[in-house]
C-alpha atoms as one frame of an Amber mdcrd trajectory, in Angstrom:
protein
  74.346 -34.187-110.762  76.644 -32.847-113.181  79.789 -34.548-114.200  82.662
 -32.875-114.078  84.505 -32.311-117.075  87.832 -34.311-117.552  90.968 -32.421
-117.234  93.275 -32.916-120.724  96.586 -33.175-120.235  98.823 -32.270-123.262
 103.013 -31.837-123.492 103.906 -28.326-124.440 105.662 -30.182-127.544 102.464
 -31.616-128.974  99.827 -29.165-128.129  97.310 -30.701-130.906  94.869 -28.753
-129.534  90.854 -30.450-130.197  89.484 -27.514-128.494  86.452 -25.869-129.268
  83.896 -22.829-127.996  80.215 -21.374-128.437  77.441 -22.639-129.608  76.535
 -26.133-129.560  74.021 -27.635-131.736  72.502 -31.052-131.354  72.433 -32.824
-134.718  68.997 -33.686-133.943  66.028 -31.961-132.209  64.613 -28.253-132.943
  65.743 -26.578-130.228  68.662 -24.027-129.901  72.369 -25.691-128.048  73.412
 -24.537-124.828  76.521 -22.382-124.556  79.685 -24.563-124.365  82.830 -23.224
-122.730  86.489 -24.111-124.399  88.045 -26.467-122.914  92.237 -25.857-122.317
  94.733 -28.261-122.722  96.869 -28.618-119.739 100.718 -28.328-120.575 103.035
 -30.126-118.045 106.262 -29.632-119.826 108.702 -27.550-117.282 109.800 -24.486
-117.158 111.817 -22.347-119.036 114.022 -19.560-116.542 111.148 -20.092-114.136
 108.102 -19.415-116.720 105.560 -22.112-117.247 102.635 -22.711-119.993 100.158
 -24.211-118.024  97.227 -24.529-120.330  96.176 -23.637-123.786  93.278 -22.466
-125.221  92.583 -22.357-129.072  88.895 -22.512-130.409  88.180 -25.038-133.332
  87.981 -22.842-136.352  85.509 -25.072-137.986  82.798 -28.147-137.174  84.311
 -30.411-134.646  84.028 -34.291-136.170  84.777 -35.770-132.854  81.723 -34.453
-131.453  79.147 -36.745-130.377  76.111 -34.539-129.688  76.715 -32.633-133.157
  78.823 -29.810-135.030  80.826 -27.550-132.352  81.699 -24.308-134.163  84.176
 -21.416-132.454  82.081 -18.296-131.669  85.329 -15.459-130.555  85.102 -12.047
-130.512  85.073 -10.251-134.025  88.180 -10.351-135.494  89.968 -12.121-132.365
  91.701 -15.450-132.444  90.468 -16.555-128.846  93.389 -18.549-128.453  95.641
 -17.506-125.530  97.816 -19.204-123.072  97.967 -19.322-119.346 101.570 -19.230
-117.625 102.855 -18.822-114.715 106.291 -17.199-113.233 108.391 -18.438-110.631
 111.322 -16.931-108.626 113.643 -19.159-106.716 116.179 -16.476-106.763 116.868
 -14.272-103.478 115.463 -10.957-104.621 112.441  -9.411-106.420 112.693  -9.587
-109.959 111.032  -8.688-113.062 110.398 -10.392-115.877 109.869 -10.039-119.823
 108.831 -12.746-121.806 108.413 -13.463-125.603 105.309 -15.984-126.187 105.648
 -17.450-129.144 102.287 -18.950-131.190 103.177 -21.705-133.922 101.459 -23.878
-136.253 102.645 -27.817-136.123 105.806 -27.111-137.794 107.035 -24.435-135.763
 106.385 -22.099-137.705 106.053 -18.493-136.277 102.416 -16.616-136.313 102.719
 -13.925-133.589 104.687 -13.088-131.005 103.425 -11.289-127.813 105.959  -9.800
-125.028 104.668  -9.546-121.773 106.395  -7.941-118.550 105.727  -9.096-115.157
 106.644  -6.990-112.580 108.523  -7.616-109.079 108.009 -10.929-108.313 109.463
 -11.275-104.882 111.979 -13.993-103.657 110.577 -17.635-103.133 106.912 -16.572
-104.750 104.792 -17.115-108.428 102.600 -15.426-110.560 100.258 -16.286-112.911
  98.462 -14.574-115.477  97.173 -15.781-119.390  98.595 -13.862-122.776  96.242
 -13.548-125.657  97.404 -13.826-129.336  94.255 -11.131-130.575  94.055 -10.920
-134.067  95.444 -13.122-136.487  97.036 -11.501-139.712  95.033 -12.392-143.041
  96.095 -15.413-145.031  98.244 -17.047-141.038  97.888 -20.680-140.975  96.519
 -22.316-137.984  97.745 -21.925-134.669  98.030 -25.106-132.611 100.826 -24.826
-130.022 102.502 -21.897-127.895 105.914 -21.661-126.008 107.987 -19.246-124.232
 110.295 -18.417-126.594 112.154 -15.638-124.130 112.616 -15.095-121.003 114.711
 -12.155-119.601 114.883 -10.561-115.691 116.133  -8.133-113.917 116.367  -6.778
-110.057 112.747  -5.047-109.684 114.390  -2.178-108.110 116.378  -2.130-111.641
 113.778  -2.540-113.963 112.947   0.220-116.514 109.927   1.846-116.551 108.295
   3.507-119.767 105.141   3.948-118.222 103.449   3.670-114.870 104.094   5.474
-111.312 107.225   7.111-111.335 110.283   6.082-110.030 111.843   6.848-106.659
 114.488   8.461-108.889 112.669  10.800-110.605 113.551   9.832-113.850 111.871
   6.861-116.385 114.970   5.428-118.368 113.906   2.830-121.110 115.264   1.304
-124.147 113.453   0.895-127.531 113.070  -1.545-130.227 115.709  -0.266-131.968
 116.808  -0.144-135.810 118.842  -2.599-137.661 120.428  -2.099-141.425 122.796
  -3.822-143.092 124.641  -4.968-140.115 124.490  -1.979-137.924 122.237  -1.721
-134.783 121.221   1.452-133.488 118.815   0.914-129.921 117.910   3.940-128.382
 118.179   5.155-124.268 115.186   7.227-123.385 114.843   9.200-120.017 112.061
  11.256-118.879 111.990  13.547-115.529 108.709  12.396-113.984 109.880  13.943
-110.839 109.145  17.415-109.333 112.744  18.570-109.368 114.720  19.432-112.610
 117.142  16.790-113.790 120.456  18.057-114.973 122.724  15.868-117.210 125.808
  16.725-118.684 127.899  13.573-120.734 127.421  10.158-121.539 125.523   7.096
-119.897 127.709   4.889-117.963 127.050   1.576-119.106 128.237  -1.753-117.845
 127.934  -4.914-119.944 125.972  -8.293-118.428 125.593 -11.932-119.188 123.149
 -14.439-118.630 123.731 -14.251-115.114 124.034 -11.166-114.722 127.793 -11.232
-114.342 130.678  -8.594-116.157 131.354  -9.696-119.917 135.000  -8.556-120.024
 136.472  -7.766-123.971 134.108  -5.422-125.087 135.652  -1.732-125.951 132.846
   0.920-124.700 133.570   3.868-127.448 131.961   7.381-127.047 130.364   8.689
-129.916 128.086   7.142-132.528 130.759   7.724-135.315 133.258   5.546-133.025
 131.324   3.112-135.534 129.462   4.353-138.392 128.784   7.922-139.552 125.217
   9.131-139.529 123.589   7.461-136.643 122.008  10.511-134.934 124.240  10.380
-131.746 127.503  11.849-133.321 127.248  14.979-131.311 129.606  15.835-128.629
 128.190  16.095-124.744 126.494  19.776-123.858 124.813  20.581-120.255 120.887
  19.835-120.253 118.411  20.480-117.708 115.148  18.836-117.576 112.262  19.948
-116.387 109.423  17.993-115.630 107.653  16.386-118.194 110.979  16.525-120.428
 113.354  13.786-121.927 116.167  13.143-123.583 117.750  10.740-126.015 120.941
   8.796-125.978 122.180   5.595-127.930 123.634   1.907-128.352 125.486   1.962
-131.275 127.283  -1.461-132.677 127.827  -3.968-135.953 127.361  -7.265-135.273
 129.756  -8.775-137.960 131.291 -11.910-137.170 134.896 -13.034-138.264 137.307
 -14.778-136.372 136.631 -15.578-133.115 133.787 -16.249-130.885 130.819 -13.943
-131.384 129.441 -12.219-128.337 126.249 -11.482-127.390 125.412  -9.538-124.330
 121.566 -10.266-123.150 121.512  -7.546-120.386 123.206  -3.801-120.517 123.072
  -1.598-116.803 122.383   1.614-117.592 123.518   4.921-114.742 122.134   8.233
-116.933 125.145  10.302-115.072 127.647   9.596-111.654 125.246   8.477-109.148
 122.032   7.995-110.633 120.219   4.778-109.774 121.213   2.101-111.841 118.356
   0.707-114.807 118.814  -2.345-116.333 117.718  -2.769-119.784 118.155  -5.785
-122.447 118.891  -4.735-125.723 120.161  -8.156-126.794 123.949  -6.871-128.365
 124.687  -8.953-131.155 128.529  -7.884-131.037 130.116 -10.501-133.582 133.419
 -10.714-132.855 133.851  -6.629-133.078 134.753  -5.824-129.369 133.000  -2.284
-129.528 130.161  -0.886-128.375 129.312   2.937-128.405 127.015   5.048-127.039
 125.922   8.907-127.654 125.809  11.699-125.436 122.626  12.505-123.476 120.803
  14.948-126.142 117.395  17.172-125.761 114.710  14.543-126.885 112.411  15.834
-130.197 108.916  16.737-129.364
C-alpha cells in the first residue's frame, strides 16, 4: 500500500518553499523516473478582509539536494513559472459581495515580482470560495519567487459591482473604471459605460458620484468640482455637458480628475467611489483608490461620446 504523502505546513511569512515537479530520476539504475507531482506548502496564517492563502506551489528551478532517491528537476509549461497559489474567500458580512484582490509574488526579501488581480464574483452572505491564481510567466532577469500574499483586498455589494465584460446587467448599461493615468501628481481614472441593453440609453450631464471609506461609509470634506479644468487644464474631460443617446453596442466616456499633493493636514484617501451615470440609474461601485492629499477636490467630466 501506498503511503500517503505528508501534508507541509508552512506560515504565509516564511513560505521557503522546497517544492519541486516532473521528472524524477533515480541516481542509480537505467531506467527512466516516474512522474512526481509538486507538492504545496500549506499556509495557515489568517486572513486578510476574509481572503486566505491556503497553499503554495512553486517548482524547484534546479536539482533538489534534499532528495534522497536522486536529482528532482521542475518540468512547467514553456515559458510558465508553475508557481501559483490557492486562496480562498470568505463572507461573514450580511449580503453578497464581490471581491478584487491583488496577489502579490515576492522573493525572501519582499521584494515585488508580479502582481496578479483577480475578481471573485457574488459571494453570498455566510458562504466561501475558493479558487488558485497563477503567476504565468516570469519577466527575464526576476529573481526567485518563494512566497505569495494578498496584498489587496477590496469589495463591493454584488448587485453594485461593475461589469466590463460578461452578461449584461439588469440595467442595461456596463459602467467600469480603468487603470487610469498618473503624471507628475495628477491622476486622471476614467468612467466607461456601454449600453448592452436593447433600448437606447440617453444621458445628458455629469455622473453623480458619492465618496466611500473602508467601510463603505460617507467621507465628508471632499469638494466634488465639475469639469476636468476645476483642476488642471488639458485632461480630456474639459468639455461642458451635451445630450447623448446610445444605442446599443455604444459607450461613452467620463472622468476622475484629482492631485494628490499633500501639505498640511491629514491626507485622504478614498478606497471606494459609487458611481449613478444620471438621476436614477442603478448605482455601480467602483475603486479607483483617490489619493486626495490634503486637496479637498475631486472632479469629474461630463458624460462624452466614447472614441471608436
Amino acid at each position: 500500500m501506498r503511503r500517503p504523502r505528508p501534508r507541509l505546513l508552512v506560515p504565509a511569512a516564511a513560505l521557503l518553499l522546497a517544492t519541486a515537479c516532473g521528472t524524477e530520476h533515480p541516481a542509480t539504475g537505467g531506467g527512466v523516473g516516474a512522474a512526481v507531482p509538486t507538492p504545496r506548502a500549506t499556509v495557515t496564517d489568517p486572513p486578510v478582509d476574509g481572503v486566505r492563502i491556503t497553499s503554495v506551489t512553486i517548482p524547484a528551478a534546479s536539482p533538489t539536494p534534499s532528495a534522497t532517491l536522486g536529482s528532482v528537476h521542475a518540468d512547467p509549461l514553456p515559458g510558465d513559472s508553475g508557481i501559483s497559489a490557492a486562496y480562498q474567500v470568505g463572507n461573514d458580512g450580511d449580503e453578497a459581495m464581490t471581491y478584487t484582490v491583488l496577489f502579490a509574488f515576492t522573493t525572501d526579501t519582499g521584494e515585488v515580482m508580479g502582481n496578479k488581480k483577480v475578481t471573485v464574483p457574488g459571494v453570498r452572505a455566510g458562504r466561501s470560495t475558493a479558487g488558485t491564481v497563477e503567476l504565468g510567466v516570469l519577466a527575464p532577469g526576476a529573481s526567485s519567487v518563494t512566497r505569495v500574499k494578498v496584498a489587496e483586498v477590496t469589495k463591493v455589494p454584488a448587485d453594485e459591482a461593475p461589469t466590463e465584460t460578461g452578461a449584461c446587467p439588469a440595467s442595461g448599461v456596463r459602467l467600469w473604471a480603468d487603470a487610469g493615468d498618473a503624471a507628475m501628481g495628477l491622476r486622471v481614472v476614467g468612467l466607461h459605460l456601454e449600453n448592452c441593453g436593447k433600448r437606447d440609453y440617453t444621458l445628458d450631464g455629469y455622473p453623480s458620484l458619492s465618496l466611500l471609506d473602508d467601510d463603505r461609509e460617507p467621507v465628508d470634506g471632499i469638494r466634488i468640482l465639475h469639469g476636468g479644468a476645476a483642476i488642471a487644464m488639458g485632461t480630456g474631460f474639459d468639455d461642458p455637458p451635451s445630450p447623448l443617446v446610445l444605442k446599443h453596442g455604444e459607450a461613452a466616456l467620463s472622468g476622475l480628475i484629482w492631485r494628490n499633493t499633500t501639505l498640511a493636514g491629514t491626507a485622504v484617501n478614498v478606497p471606494y467611489v459609487r458611481v449613478l451615470a444620471k438621476p436614477g440609474a442603478a448605482p455601480v461601485t467602483v475603486t479607483p483608490g483617490l489619493d486626495l492629499g490634503t486637496t479637498g477636490k475631486l472632479a469629474v467630466g461630463a458624460w462624452k461620446r466614447a472614441d471608436g
